[in-house]
């Protein structure tokens, strides 16, 4: 048993556990002394008895399985005078078979010469029948290998040879009929099988098995002491522990947010009174299960940089009665907690079937988070003082009561400032979701010019959101769409609209066809469906792939680079061109730029803006243009606002540009007018 964990128990519980363990130990010592007597008759060798004694007493004093194994490895290694010993723990595979994993617990008399063998051992998991430990697992009996270099079922042969090991054996630690661990030993001298040693160690294996069993039993007792028997969920004590840990972690890493959700069933008493307590218990168990399943799919929570799976597991606990608490960690902003809470409510709204009856449940949820949005006058007057688990639990509890008093079936934050901020985000998200369904986005087009002759070569499509009579720019809603997992839908709608529009324009033209550039959010670049969706849109709008230029930003390179490269290659294979947008503003590292299959670098407008102000910007832009040329990429400048910008860029060797100097992004009909005029007016409002 782990001492630290047992300290977390209250005194009377610990006394009870210790009593149980003491009784068990007594009984086992009696059994062991009997076994030893019989062995004494078998092997009169004092040394061997001593070995068993050492193992028995060490095992009795050990607090953990790891400690038992370490003691046994050292005792046996020294007894045999063999330099290398290692222990494996058996574990269940997904198909419920047993396999053996390395524990990293060793007996090593000399370290360096066997490093190769040690590494190869710690890299390997053995299935039944595989290698030396696998054979022990399969046969549930010791196995001896006299010549490691001649044994065909010994995958670590080469490493053993490098480390100068010649012979070895392994034996099982049995719990009942099952192998719990396997211990193996190796020596540099070729040693023929010693049956009396194997018999002795088989005995040691049984003895060790009892200790392992006791430890497992103790761990089960601890589990009982920290979990709710009805739902199997952590109880108040364990939740409190986890919360204290989260608070400590937050003090170290203040950028990560966490929240406590206090969930209370509305009108649970009614179920209990009308259907009986057994039905009430059944309902609580089912609620616990649903909450747990919902929390495991914690994917709607935003993650900076589009990183997936960075949030630690959430903790769901049952405090008692119809009260559950949830600890959410690694949140990005307070609205994340609200998103989770709303999803939980929606999931619990599905009817339950209890004792043959359909039961409907609503819950009231109180949310407390750190850090506060604004001062929270309700509770902690001392905002800067250290937070403790009790504070947060009390705040979440109070917020839950407010949710009840405001009419139940709702979520409330403890902090009113945070509440309104989160609600505003969520309101925007909801109407964004509706707009995606109605395709309520408008696409504006900004011409991209050839610097050589000031003619339009194509357009960049830029999305706008028509909301309550206002046309919102992308910066106001794309980040929210990204967090809400909606951005890919918007991007694909824009792509469809822009490709259709392009074909309408190109059909009326006699000159070279125009190109269209659209933006892809970094958040969706690793979606496996992306390439197929782009292909479908190209096909559905009759767009030749060489007319499409997809723009990605440097943020995309923050995630898994190999995955990104695979997606980009898929897109390239369709025949479209790829551009790196806003080049130079982000996280670009020149070391990977050549690995990405790009065609275009877009020079960010921040650099272009400096062109008529300082020489440094000129040199910077020159460098980017040269670098693009060296990598075989085209450089396109953004944010050209004056004739000076255009002239300088032309002189520096840049071939295409866009910016307010030529035209702001405009609706499709105005863009059509620009095309018709062909030669653009030099300044438009
Ligand atoms: P971006 O791709 O860098 O787009 C260029 C932005 O610069 C546009 O802002 C454009 O209006 C602005 N701009 C163009 N010429 C000039 C100029 O001469 N001076 C100045 N100061 N600004 C100029 P907009 O339309 O507000 O778009 C902002 C960003 O939103 C875009 O930056 C792009 O990253 C993103 N975005 C736009 N449409 C979409 C879309 O459909 N999907 C996604 N995922 N992102 C989009
Ligand atoms: Ca762009
Ligand atoms: Ca840009």
XYZ file of C-alpha atoms and ligand atoms in Angstrom:
733
model
C 0.000 0.000 0.000
C 1.201 3.433 -0.809
C 1.828 5.375 2.386
C 1.042 8.774 1.035
C -2.344 7.729 -0.179
C -3.222 6.015 3.065
C -2.428 9.253 4.909
C -5.274 10.874 3.059
C -7.703 8.595 4.924
C -9.344 9.712 8.133
C -7.959 8.154 11.296
C -10.740 5.657 12.034
C -10.739 4.436 8.434
C -6.973 4.063 8.479
C -7.105 2.172 11.751
C -9.673 -0.181 10.234
C -7.574 -0.763 7.128
C -4.439 -1.305 9.170
C -6.315 -3.767 11.355
C -7.386 -5.728 8.295
C -3.901 -5.737 6.859
C -2.345 -6.719 10.194
C -4.677 -9.717 10.515
C -3.892 -10.744 7.017
C -0.168 -10.440 7.591
C -0.395 -12.600 10.729
C -2.274 -15.329 8.892
C 0.172 -15.284 6.067
C 3.171 -15.420 8.337
C 1.733 -18.532 9.926
C 1.187 -20.112 6.497
C 4.634 -19.133 5.385
C 6.383 -20.535 8.376
C 4.624 -23.851 7.663
C 5.749 -23.736 4.039
C 9.257 -22.979 5.142
C 9.367 -25.948 7.472
C 8.440 -28.241 4.613
C 11.064 -26.701 2.414
C 13.671 -27.165 5.079
C 13.069 -30.850 4.776
C 13.420 -30.701 1.019
C 16.558 -28.597 0.850
C 18.705 -28.705 3.843
C 20.728 -25.875 2.533
C 20.717 -23.017 4.996
C 21.471 -20.450 2.307
C 18.362 -21.215 0.359
C 16.208 -20.912 3.425
C 17.830 -17.592 4.094
C 16.907 -16.423 0.648
C 13.269 -17.288 1.204
C 13.424 -15.617 4.598
C 14.854 -12.475 3.131
C 12.153 -12.359 0.506
C 9.414 -13.142 3.000
C 10.416 -10.526 5.527
C 11.206 -7.885 2.923
C 7.890 -8.553 1.288
C 6.102 -8.213 4.596
C 7.651 -4.835 5.225
C 7.122 -3.510 1.730
C 4.576 -0.843 1.047
C 4.225 -1.354 -2.674
C 4.502 -4.037 -5.299
C 7.475 -2.182 -6.796
C 9.346 -2.340 -3.519
C 8.619 -6.060 -3.128
C 9.961 -6.734 -6.614
C 13.089 -4.667 -6.087
C 13.911 -6.438 -2.834
C 13.297 -9.852 -4.371
C 15.446 -9.082 -7.427
C 18.363 -7.963 -5.272
C 18.074 -10.862 -2.828
C 17.956 -13.471 -5.598
C 20.651 -11.755 -7.691
C 23.021 -11.678 -4.728
C 22.177 -15.202 -3.672
C 23.004 -16.603 -7.124
C 25.791 -14.094 -7.712
C 24.229 -13.179 -11.066
C 24.749 -9.601 -12.262
C 21.467 -8.778 -14.017
C 17.827 -9.170 -12.972
C 14.626 -7.474 -14.141
C 10.910 -7.649 -13.306
C 7.847 -7.509 -15.597
C 4.284 -6.804 -14.577
C 1.439 -8.646 -16.268
C -1.415 -6.548 -17.589
C -4.548 -7.155 -19.614
C -4.520 -6.281 -23.311
C -7.605 -4.846 -25.022
C -8.614 -8.395 -25.954
C -8.282 -9.405 -22.263
C -5.180 -11.545 -22.831
C -2.225 -11.031 -20.538
C 0.997 -9.418 -21.685
C 4.172 -8.458 -19.842
C 5.410 -4.887 -19.666
C 8.869 -3.843 -18.395
C 8.827 -2.185 -14.951
C 12.248 -0.537 -15.061
C 12.957 -2.313 -11.745
C 16.388 -3.919 -11.944
C 19.057 -5.741 -10.034
C 22.283 -4.518 -11.680
C 25.637 -5.302 -10.180
C 27.504 -3.309 -12.787
C 25.696 -0.715 -14.810
C 27.550 0.234 -17.953
C 28.430 -3.039 -19.660
C 24.754 -4.089 -19.942
C 23.303 -0.764 -21.087
C 22.373 -2.144 -24.540
C 20.508 -5.040 -22.971
C 18.746 -2.773 -20.526
C 17.527 -0.462 -23.265
C 16.241 -3.243 -25.441
C 14.427 -4.776 -22.431
C 12.732 -1.517 -21.500
C 11.556 -1.094 -25.082
C 9.788 -4.443 -25.291
C 6.383 -5.765 -24.293
C 6.090 -9.550 -24.390
C 2.989 -11.429 -25.427
C 2.278 -14.949 -24.261
C 4.831 -17.370 -25.724
C 7.097 -14.586 -26.918
C 10.715 -14.538 -25.768
C 11.865 -15.716 -22.354
C 9.257 -13.888 -20.221
C 6.469 -14.734 -22.693
C 7.235 -18.443 -22.382
C 7.008 -18.167 -18.591
C 3.664 -16.393 -18.983
C 2.390 -19.139 -21.280
C 3.678 -22.111 -19.245
C 3.151 -20.533 -15.800
C 6.445 -22.179 -14.859
C 10.154 -21.258 -14.763
C 12.170 -21.419 -17.994
C 15.975 -21.694 -18.229
C 18.030 -20.782 -21.316
C 21.616 -22.033 -21.195
C 22.740 -20.510 -24.504
C 21.043 -17.187 -25.138
C 22.869 -16.791 -28.449
C 21.407 -20.049 -29.784
C 17.826 -19.522 -28.630
C 15.599 -18.616 -31.578
C 12.787 -17.420 -29.313
C 14.880 -14.732 -27.582
C 14.348 -11.406 -29.384
C 16.969 -9.618 -27.276
C 19.709 -11.963 -28.542
C 21.812 -9.253 -30.175
C 21.578 -6.905 -27.182
C 22.486 -9.763 -24.815
C 25.549 -10.592 -26.944
C 26.617 -6.917 -26.971
C 26.269 -6.840 -23.192
C 28.197 -10.126 -22.777
C 25.295 -12.095 -21.281
C 25.313 -15.865 -21.971
C 22.699 -17.667 -19.830
C 19.431 -16.699 -18.201
C 16.229 -17.890 -16.614
C 12.872 -16.479 -15.564
C 10.092 -17.523 -13.184
C 6.522 -16.409 -12.540
C 5.005 -14.704 -9.511
C 1.629 -16.373 -9.226
C -1.596 -14.990 -7.777
C -3.877 -18.008 -7.651
C -3.752 -19.517 -11.129
C -2.703 -16.274 -12.791
C 0.751 -14.902 -13.575
C 1.080 -11.470 -11.912
C 4.766 -10.763 -12.557
C 7.788 -12.406 -14.151
C 11.325 -12.070 -12.785
C 14.292 -12.808 -15.054
C 18.038 -13.111 -14.368
C 21.103 -13.215 -16.586
C 24.769 -14.066 -16.196
C 27.920 -13.697 -18.238
C 28.984 -17.322 -17.625
C 27.383 -20.110 -19.590
C 25.455 -21.962 -16.896
C 23.497 -25.201 -17.366
C 20.030 -25.497 -15.854
C 19.969 -25.911 -12.061
C 16.707 -27.676 -11.197
C 17.041 -27.081 -7.440
C 17.361 -23.322 -8.024
C 14.263 -23.331 -10.227
C 12.299 -25.296 -7.607
C 13.371 -22.861 -4.929
C 12.403 -19.846 -6.994
C 9.071 -21.361 -7.976
C 8.443 -21.405 -4.226
C 9.625 -17.803 -3.902
C 7.223 -16.925 -6.718
C 4.276 -18.300 -4.752
C 5.387 -16.415 -1.658
C 5.741 -13.154 -3.586
C 2.351 -13.754 -5.160
C 0.701 -13.556 -1.771
C 2.259 -10.159 -1.159
C 1.180 -8.915 -4.562
C -2.326 -10.117 -3.802
C -2.332 -8.346 -0.474
C -1.210 -5.108 -2.147
C -3.929 -5.394 -4.734
C -6.418 -5.999 -1.949
C -5.205 -2.939 -0.059
C -5.462 -0.874 -3.216
C -9.033 -2.034 -3.632
C -9.776 -0.970 -0.057
C -8.359 2.446 -0.784
C -10.488 2.636 -3.902
C -13.537 1.926 -1.755
C -12.554 4.622 0.682
C -12.286 7.227 -2.085
C -15.192 6.304 -4.338
C -18.937 6.412 -4.172
C -20.285 2.842 -4.081
C -23.499 3.642 -5.978
C -21.946 5.237 -9.071
C -18.309 4.133 -8.759
C -17.351 7.799 -9.167
C -14.795 9.602 -6.977
C -16.342 10.797 -3.720
C -16.068 14.139 -1.981
C -12.699 13.383 -0.421
C -11.019 12.404 -3.702
C -12.603 15.353 -5.500
C -11.276 17.681 -2.840
C -7.799 16.178 -3.339
C -7.887 16.635 -7.100
C -9.143 20.173 -6.692
C -6.281 21.047 -4.335
C -3.892 19.690 -6.961
C -5.515 21.794 -9.672
C -5.233 24.882 -7.488
C -1.536 24.204 -6.896
C -0.984 23.626 -10.608
C -2.791 26.841 -11.437
C -0.514 28.731 -9.056
C 2.439 27.409 -11.070
C 0.896 27.814 -14.550
C -1.480 30.762 -14.320
C -2.285 30.753 -18.036
C -4.459 27.661 -17.701
C -7.962 28.114 -16.405
C -9.953 25.611 -14.384
C -13.549 25.460 -13.232
C -15.700 23.669 -10.684
C -19.212 22.746 -11.790
C -21.756 21.996 -9.118
C -24.529 19.900 -10.677
C -27.773 19.296 -8.805
C -30.810 17.417 -10.116
C -34.034 19.448 -10.111
C -36.959 17.792 -8.304
C -35.081 14.577 -7.576
C -37.173 14.139 -4.456
C -40.202 13.661 -6.682
C -38.618 10.602 -8.337
C -37.662 9.180 -4.957
C -41.121 9.747 -3.487
C -43.092 8.481 -6.463
C -40.959 5.584 -7.726
C -39.118 4.602 -4.551
C -35.519 4.733 -3.407
C -34.297 1.864 -5.582
C -35.515 3.691 -8.661
C -33.918 6.877 -7.324
C -30.592 5.076 -6.947
C -30.901 3.660 -10.438
C -31.507 7.148 -11.818
C -28.451 8.543 -10.025
C -26.295 5.724 -11.394
C -27.522 6.405 -14.938
C -27.005 10.157 -14.560
C -23.432 9.478 -13.403
C -22.812 7.278 -16.429
C -24.167 9.839 -18.892
C -22.168 12.656 -17.363
C -19.014 10.582 -17.547
C -19.556 9.677 -21.199
C -20.265 13.290 -22.070
C -17.132 14.507 -20.300
C -14.931 12.052 -22.148
C -15.939 13.728 -25.400
C -14.592 17.075 -24.237
C -13.838 18.161 -27.783
C -15.929 21.305 -28.069
C -13.623 23.107 -25.713
C -11.364 25.567 -27.462
C -7.666 25.062 -27.570
C -5.172 27.722 -28.493
C -3.343 26.954 -31.719
C -5.816 24.251 -32.629
C -3.976 21.738 -30.502
C -6.085 18.702 -29.805
C -6.144 16.550 -26.691
C -4.160 18.901 -24.534
C -6.740 19.082 -21.766
C -6.206 16.757 -18.822
C -9.053 14.405 -17.937
C -11.988 15.990 -16.167
C -12.942 14.709 -12.723
C -16.559 13.841 -12.068
C -17.532 13.098 -8.463
C -20.705 12.373 -6.566
C -20.841 14.260 -3.298
C -23.907 12.415 -2.065
C -27.655 12.583 -2.699
C -28.310 14.106 -6.103
C -25.229 16.335 -6.052
C -22.390 15.885 -8.531
C -19.284 18.017 -8.958
C -17.010 18.322 -11.950
C -13.485 19.675 -12.162
C -12.561 20.980 -15.616
C -8.902 21.765 -16.215
C -6.806 23.344 -18.951
C -9.599 25.658 -20.133
C -8.909 28.479 -22.527
C -11.589 30.941 -21.424
C -14.599 30.996 -19.062
C -17.054 30.309 -21.856
C -15.486 26.853 -22.192
C -16.969 25.940 -18.804
C -20.364 27.193 -19.957
C -20.121 25.148 -23.175
C -19.434 22.006 -21.195
C -22.261 22.792 -18.758
C -24.746 23.353 -21.570
C -23.723 20.140 -23.273
C -24.218 18.237 -20.028
C -27.675 19.735 -19.625
C -28.618 18.778 -23.160
C -27.449 15.214 -22.625
C -29.411 14.868 -19.400
C -32.549 16.164 -21.113
C -32.811 12.908 -23.077
C -35.368 10.765 -21.224
C -34.258 8.037 -18.804
C -35.926 4.695 -18.481
C -36.215 3.797 -14.785
C -38.199 0.851 -13.431
C -40.220 0.651 -16.618
C -41.064 4.371 -16.472
C -39.830 7.224 -18.631
C -38.271 9.853 -16.401
C -37.278 13.376 -17.437
C -34.489 15.146 -15.630
C -33.248 18.708 -15.583
C -30.258 19.996 -13.646
C -29.148 23.288 -12.183
C -25.457 23.987 -12.536
C -23.274 26.441 -10.634
C -19.874 27.352 -12.039
C -16.861 28.743 -10.192
C -13.641 29.426 -12.069
C -10.231 30.931 -11.585
C -9.185 33.533 -12.463
C -12.159 35.821 -11.922
C -13.515 37.855 -14.798
C -14.346 40.835 -12.582
C -14.418 41.297 -8.863
C -16.787 38.816 -7.317
C -18.658 40.682 -4.599
C -20.730 37.656 -3.638
C -18.039 35.693 -1.929
C -14.302 36.146 -1.552
C -13.668 39.751 -0.567
C -9.951 39.050 -0.749
C -9.498 38.490 -4.508
C -5.770 38.097 -4.376
C -5.622 35.796 -1.398
C -4.839 32.148 -1.973
C -7.756 30.048 -3.117
C -8.571 26.804 -1.386
C -10.774 23.935 -2.458
C -13.444 24.892 0.069
C -13.739 28.400 -1.416
C -14.331 27.087 -4.895
C -16.785 24.434 -3.773
C -18.724 27.032 -1.805
C -18.784 29.452 -4.721
C -19.985 26.784 -7.143
C -22.583 25.689 -4.607
C -23.868 29.253 -4.202
C -24.035 29.724 -7.954
C -26.003 26.488 -8.193
C -28.499 27.804 -5.630
C -28.847 30.964 -7.652
C -29.567 28.845 -10.742
C -32.300 27.079 -8.737
C -33.830 30.284 -7.471
C -33.844 31.786 -10.968
C -36.099 28.982 -12.143
C -33.977 25.794 -12.278
C -32.640 23.970 -15.373
C -30.010 26.644 -15.933
C -26.338 27.473 -15.414
C -25.020 30.338 -13.349
C -21.526 31.599 -12.763
C -20.455 32.587 -9.314
C -18.939 35.707 -10.827
C -21.478 37.977 -12.569
C -18.833 39.633 -14.783
C -17.741 36.295 -16.070
C -21.334 35.267 -16.556
C -22.149 38.124 -18.913
C -18.882 37.739 -20.810
C -19.452 34.020 -21.304
C -23.097 34.544 -22.243
C -22.158 37.085 -24.887
C -19.674 34.661 -26.462
C -22.235 31.916 -26.378
C -24.949 34.124 -27.871
C -22.619 34.987 -30.723
C -21.754 31.343 -31.146
C -25.408 30.346 -31.311
C -26.271 32.916 -33.931
C -23.100 32.013 -35.837
C -24.276 28.412 -35.868
C -27.647 29.480 -37.255
C -25.934 31.609 -39.880
C -23.842 28.644 -40.988
C -27.055 26.694 -41.449
C -28.624 29.508 -43.480
C -25.370 30.265 -45.329
C -25.679 33.896 -44.257
C -22.152 34.865 -45.177
C -21.234 37.404 -47.765
C -18.043 37.179 -49.782
C -16.131 40.297 -50.784
C -13.422 40.292 -53.401
C -10.151 42.186 -53.473
C -8.318 42.292 -56.819
C -4.787 40.942 -57.041
C -2.792 42.951 -59.580
C 0.062 42.242 -61.878
C 2.683 44.850 -60.958
C 4.068 44.789 -64.501
C 0.950 46.142 -66.222
C -1.508 47.040 -63.426
C -4.061 44.520 -64.709
C -6.228 42.306 -62.538
C -4.954 38.705 -62.441
C -7.381 37.398 -59.848
C -9.165 38.073 -56.556
C -8.868 37.167 -52.915
C -12.201 36.118 -51.428
C -12.760 37.611 -47.942
C -15.717 36.631 -45.828
C -18.143 39.012 -44.047
C -20.976 38.157 -41.666
C -24.284 39.901 -42.000
C -25.659 40.176 -38.487
C -28.470 42.372 -37.237
C -28.083 44.728 -40.187
C -24.328 45.045 -39.720
C -21.557 43.573 -41.871
C -18.993 42.142 -39.451
C -15.344 41.726 -40.539
C -13.772 38.274 -40.155
C -11.654 39.239 -37.153
C -14.879 39.650 -35.159
C -16.208 36.140 -35.753
C -13.582 33.784 -37.234
C -11.902 33.222 -33.829
C -15.298 32.360 -32.301
C -16.120 30.074 -35.216
C -12.766 28.363 -34.686
C -13.452 27.772 -30.997
C -16.959 26.532 -31.719
C -15.720 24.087 -34.361
C -17.637 25.890 -37.139
C -14.855 27.472 -39.145
C -14.452 24.669 -41.659
C -18.112 25.028 -42.634
C -17.633 28.750 -43.242
C -14.433 28.210 -45.215
C -16.097 25.640 -47.464
C -19.111 27.907 -48.063
C -16.782 30.762 -49.018
C -14.805 28.424 -51.268
C -17.975 27.320 -53.027
C -19.286 30.852 -53.508
C -15.922 32.162 -54.677
C -15.329 29.339 -57.169
C -18.836 29.760 -58.636
C -18.297 33.509 -58.964
C -14.916 32.991 -60.598
C -16.399 30.718 -63.232
C -19.088 33.312 -63.995
C -16.388 35.948 -64.544
C -14.071 33.704 -66.520
C -16.904 32.636 -68.822
C -17.281 36.267 -69.943
C -13.577 36.895 -70.468
C -11.422 36.519 -73.487
C -7.997 36.988 -71.856
C -6.158 34.568 -69.568
C -8.454 33.144 -66.853
C -8.499 34.850 -63.452
C -7.438 33.067 -60.284
C -9.260 33.042 -56.963
C -7.544 32.952 -53.545
C -9.410 31.768 -50.460
C -8.338 31.435 -46.837
C -8.214 28.185 -44.869
C -8.232 28.339 -41.088
C -5.298 26.561 -39.470
C -7.792 24.752 -37.257
C -9.114 22.649 -40.075
C -5.962 21.720 -41.922
C -5.662 18.365 -40.234
C -9.269 17.364 -40.892
C -9.044 14.193 -42.976
C -12.076 15.206 -45.109
C -10.556 18.510 -46.243
C -8.946 17.290 -49.475
C -12.104 15.474 -50.583
C -14.278 18.488 -49.817
C -12.070 20.809 -51.860
C -12.108 18.285 -54.723
C -15.925 18.107 -54.585
C -16.249 21.904 -54.705
C -13.821 22.199 -57.644
C -15.800 19.580 -59.485
C -19.230 20.988 -58.535
C -18.319 24.484 -59.716
C -16.381 23.355 -62.813
C -13.298 25.131 -61.552
C -9.983 24.084 -63.128
C -7.744 23.403 -60.094
C -4.934 25.643 -61.375
C -7.288 28.633 -60.942
C -7.542 28.096 -57.173
C -5.005 29.385 -54.644
C -5.493 28.304 -51.042
C -3.970 30.509 -48.346
C -2.827 29.106 -45.028
C -1.216 30.932 -42.109
C 1.881 30.144 -40.153
C -0.228 29.115 -37.143
C -0.895 25.893 -39.029
C 2.723 24.879 -38.500
C 2.299 24.898 -34.712
C 0.511 21.566 -34.728
C 1.758 18.279 -36.073
C 4.011 19.210 -38.996
C 3.931 15.764 -40.608
C 0.135 15.760 -40.603
C 0.113 19.252 -42.089
C 2.535 18.265 -44.846
C 0.395 15.231 -45.685
C -2.736 17.415 -46.046
C -0.914 20.009 -48.131
C 0.430 17.297 -50.411
C -3.109 15.972 -50.814
C -4.286 19.448 -51.838
C -1.342 19.881 -54.211
C -2.174 16.565 -55.811
C -5.550 18.066 -56.809
C -3.605 20.647 -58.840
C -4.338 23.731 -56.712
C -1.664 26.257 -55.613
C -0.807 26.888 -51.979
C 0.157 30.205 -50.408
C 1.685 31.040 -47.032
C -0.323 34.049 -45.832
C 0.940 36.905 -43.638
C 4.463 35.636 -44.107
C 6.902 36.914 -41.496
C 4.401 37.764 -38.761
C 4.009 34.393 -37.182
C 6.057 31.503 -36.048
C 7.782 30.818 -39.333
C 10.958 28.974 -39.017
C 12.995 28.884 -42.178
C 14.072 25.392 -41.266
C 10.714 23.879 -42.183
C 9.585 26.261 -44.905
C 11.265 24.196 -47.612
C 9.456 21.083 -46.372
C 6.028 22.566 -47.119
C 4.823 22.134 -50.711
C 4.108 25.861 -51.250
C 3.846 27.955 -54.418
C 3.381 31.470 -53.042
C 4.601 33.621 -50.147
C 2.358 36.532 -49.243
C 4.386 39.387 -47.797
C 2.464 40.720 -44.826
C 1.109 44.254 -45.036
C 3.026 45.239 -41.900
C 6.262 45.038 -43.916
C 4.788 46.732 -46.955
C 3.527 49.592 -44.762
C 7.118 50.435 -43.821
C 8.349 50.645 -47.406
C 8.031 54.397 -47.685
C 9.177 54.993 -44.112
C 12.392 53.156 -43.431
C 15.187 51.345 -45.123
C 14.956 48.424 -42.763
C 11.526 47.457 -44.188
C 12.932 47.670 -47.690
C 15.737 45.312 -46.812
C 13.308 42.975 -45.110
C 10.962 42.887 -48.088
C 13.933 42.418 -50.412
C 15.072 39.469 -48.294
C 11.641 37.847 -48.414
C 11.444 38.304 -52.190
C 14.934 36.834 -52.664
C 14.164 33.967 -50.372
C 10.934 33.222 -52.214
C 12.843 33.218 -55.484
C 15.476 30.844 -54.061
C 12.763 28.470 -52.913
C 11.055 28.688 -56.312
C 8.035 30.533 -54.874
C 6.141 33.543 -56.161
C 6.049 36.592 -53.822
C 2.737 38.443 -53.589
C 2.584 41.690 -51.594
C -0.399 42.675 -49.431
C -1.449 46.061 -48.124
C -0.235 48.214 -51.029
C -1.665 51.608 -50.132
C 0.293 54.026 -52.296
C 2.058 54.436 -55.570
C 5.370 54.458 -53.639
C 4.587 51.006 -52.267
C 3.760 49.706 -55.711
C 6.822 51.248 -57.354
C 9.202 50.013 -54.646
C 7.804 46.498 -54.815
C 8.112 46.486 -58.580
C 11.734 47.640 -58.298
C 12.458 44.907 -55.743
C 11.249 42.258 -58.177
C 7.798 41.507 -56.748
C 5.320 40.502 -59.461
C 1.858 40.677 -57.902
C 0.210 42.809 -55.246
C -3.093 43.702 -53.615
C -4.128 46.601 -51.429
C -6.351 49.637 -50.933
C -4.277 51.510 -53.547
C -5.931 49.329 -56.180
C -9.164 48.508 -54.420
C -10.630 47.594 -51.071
C -12.399 44.253 -50.892
C -15.778 44.845 -52.587
C -19.021 42.923 -53.182
C -19.162 40.685 -56.264
C -21.065 43.161 -58.448
C -18.564 45.937 -57.775
C -15.726 43.533 -58.480
C -17.453 42.783 -61.785
C -17.460 46.521 -62.557
C -13.742 46.674 -61.824
C -13.188 43.841 -64.255
C -15.286 45.475 -66.914
C -13.316 48.692 -66.571
C -10.228 46.462 -66.867
C -7.920 49.404 -66.322
C -8.586 50.210 -62.683
C -9.167 53.634 -61.249
C -6.163 54.147 -59.016
C -7.969 55.080 -55.801
C -11.391 53.859 -54.773
C -13.217 54.725 -51.597
P -5.822 38.260 -44.844
O -5.969 36.949 -45.504
O -4.441 38.743 -44.588
O -6.653 39.257 -45.728
C -6.238 40.523 -46.044
C -6.832 41.515 -45.098
O -6.168 42.753 -45.290
C -8.296 41.785 -45.394
O -8.943 42.084 -44.175
C -8.246 43.041 -46.235
O -9.424 43.810 -46.161
C -7.087 43.765 -45.610
N -6.442 44.666 -46.563
C -6.366 44.522 -47.906
N -5.674 45.533 -48.453
C -5.302 46.354 -47.447
C -4.566 47.566 -47.386
O -4.098 48.128 -48.373
N -4.384 48.119 -46.169
C -4.882 47.534 -45.036
N -4.681 48.131 -43.879
N -5.585 46.375 -45.045
C -5.796 45.785 -46.254
P -10.249 41.353 -43.781
O -11.100 41.171 -44.968
O -10.788 42.038 -42.596
O -9.723 39.905 -43.368
C -8.984 39.729 -42.229
C -8.508 38.314 -42.113
O -9.591 37.409 -41.902
C -7.859 37.809 -43.378
O -6.579 38.271 -43.433
C -7.977 36.319 -43.188
O -6.906 35.859 -42.375
C -9.259 36.163 -42.433
N -10.284 35.705 -43.363
C -10.948 36.412 -44.289
N -11.816 35.609 -44.963
C -11.683 34.367 -44.456
C -12.308 33.098 -44.724
O -13.142 32.926 -45.609
N -11.913 32.046 -43.977
C -10.959 32.181 -43.006
N -10.618 31.091 -42.315
N -10.364 33.345 -42.733
C -10.714 34.438 -43.436
Ca -5.395 35.801 -47.062
Ca -2.628 38.165 -45.399
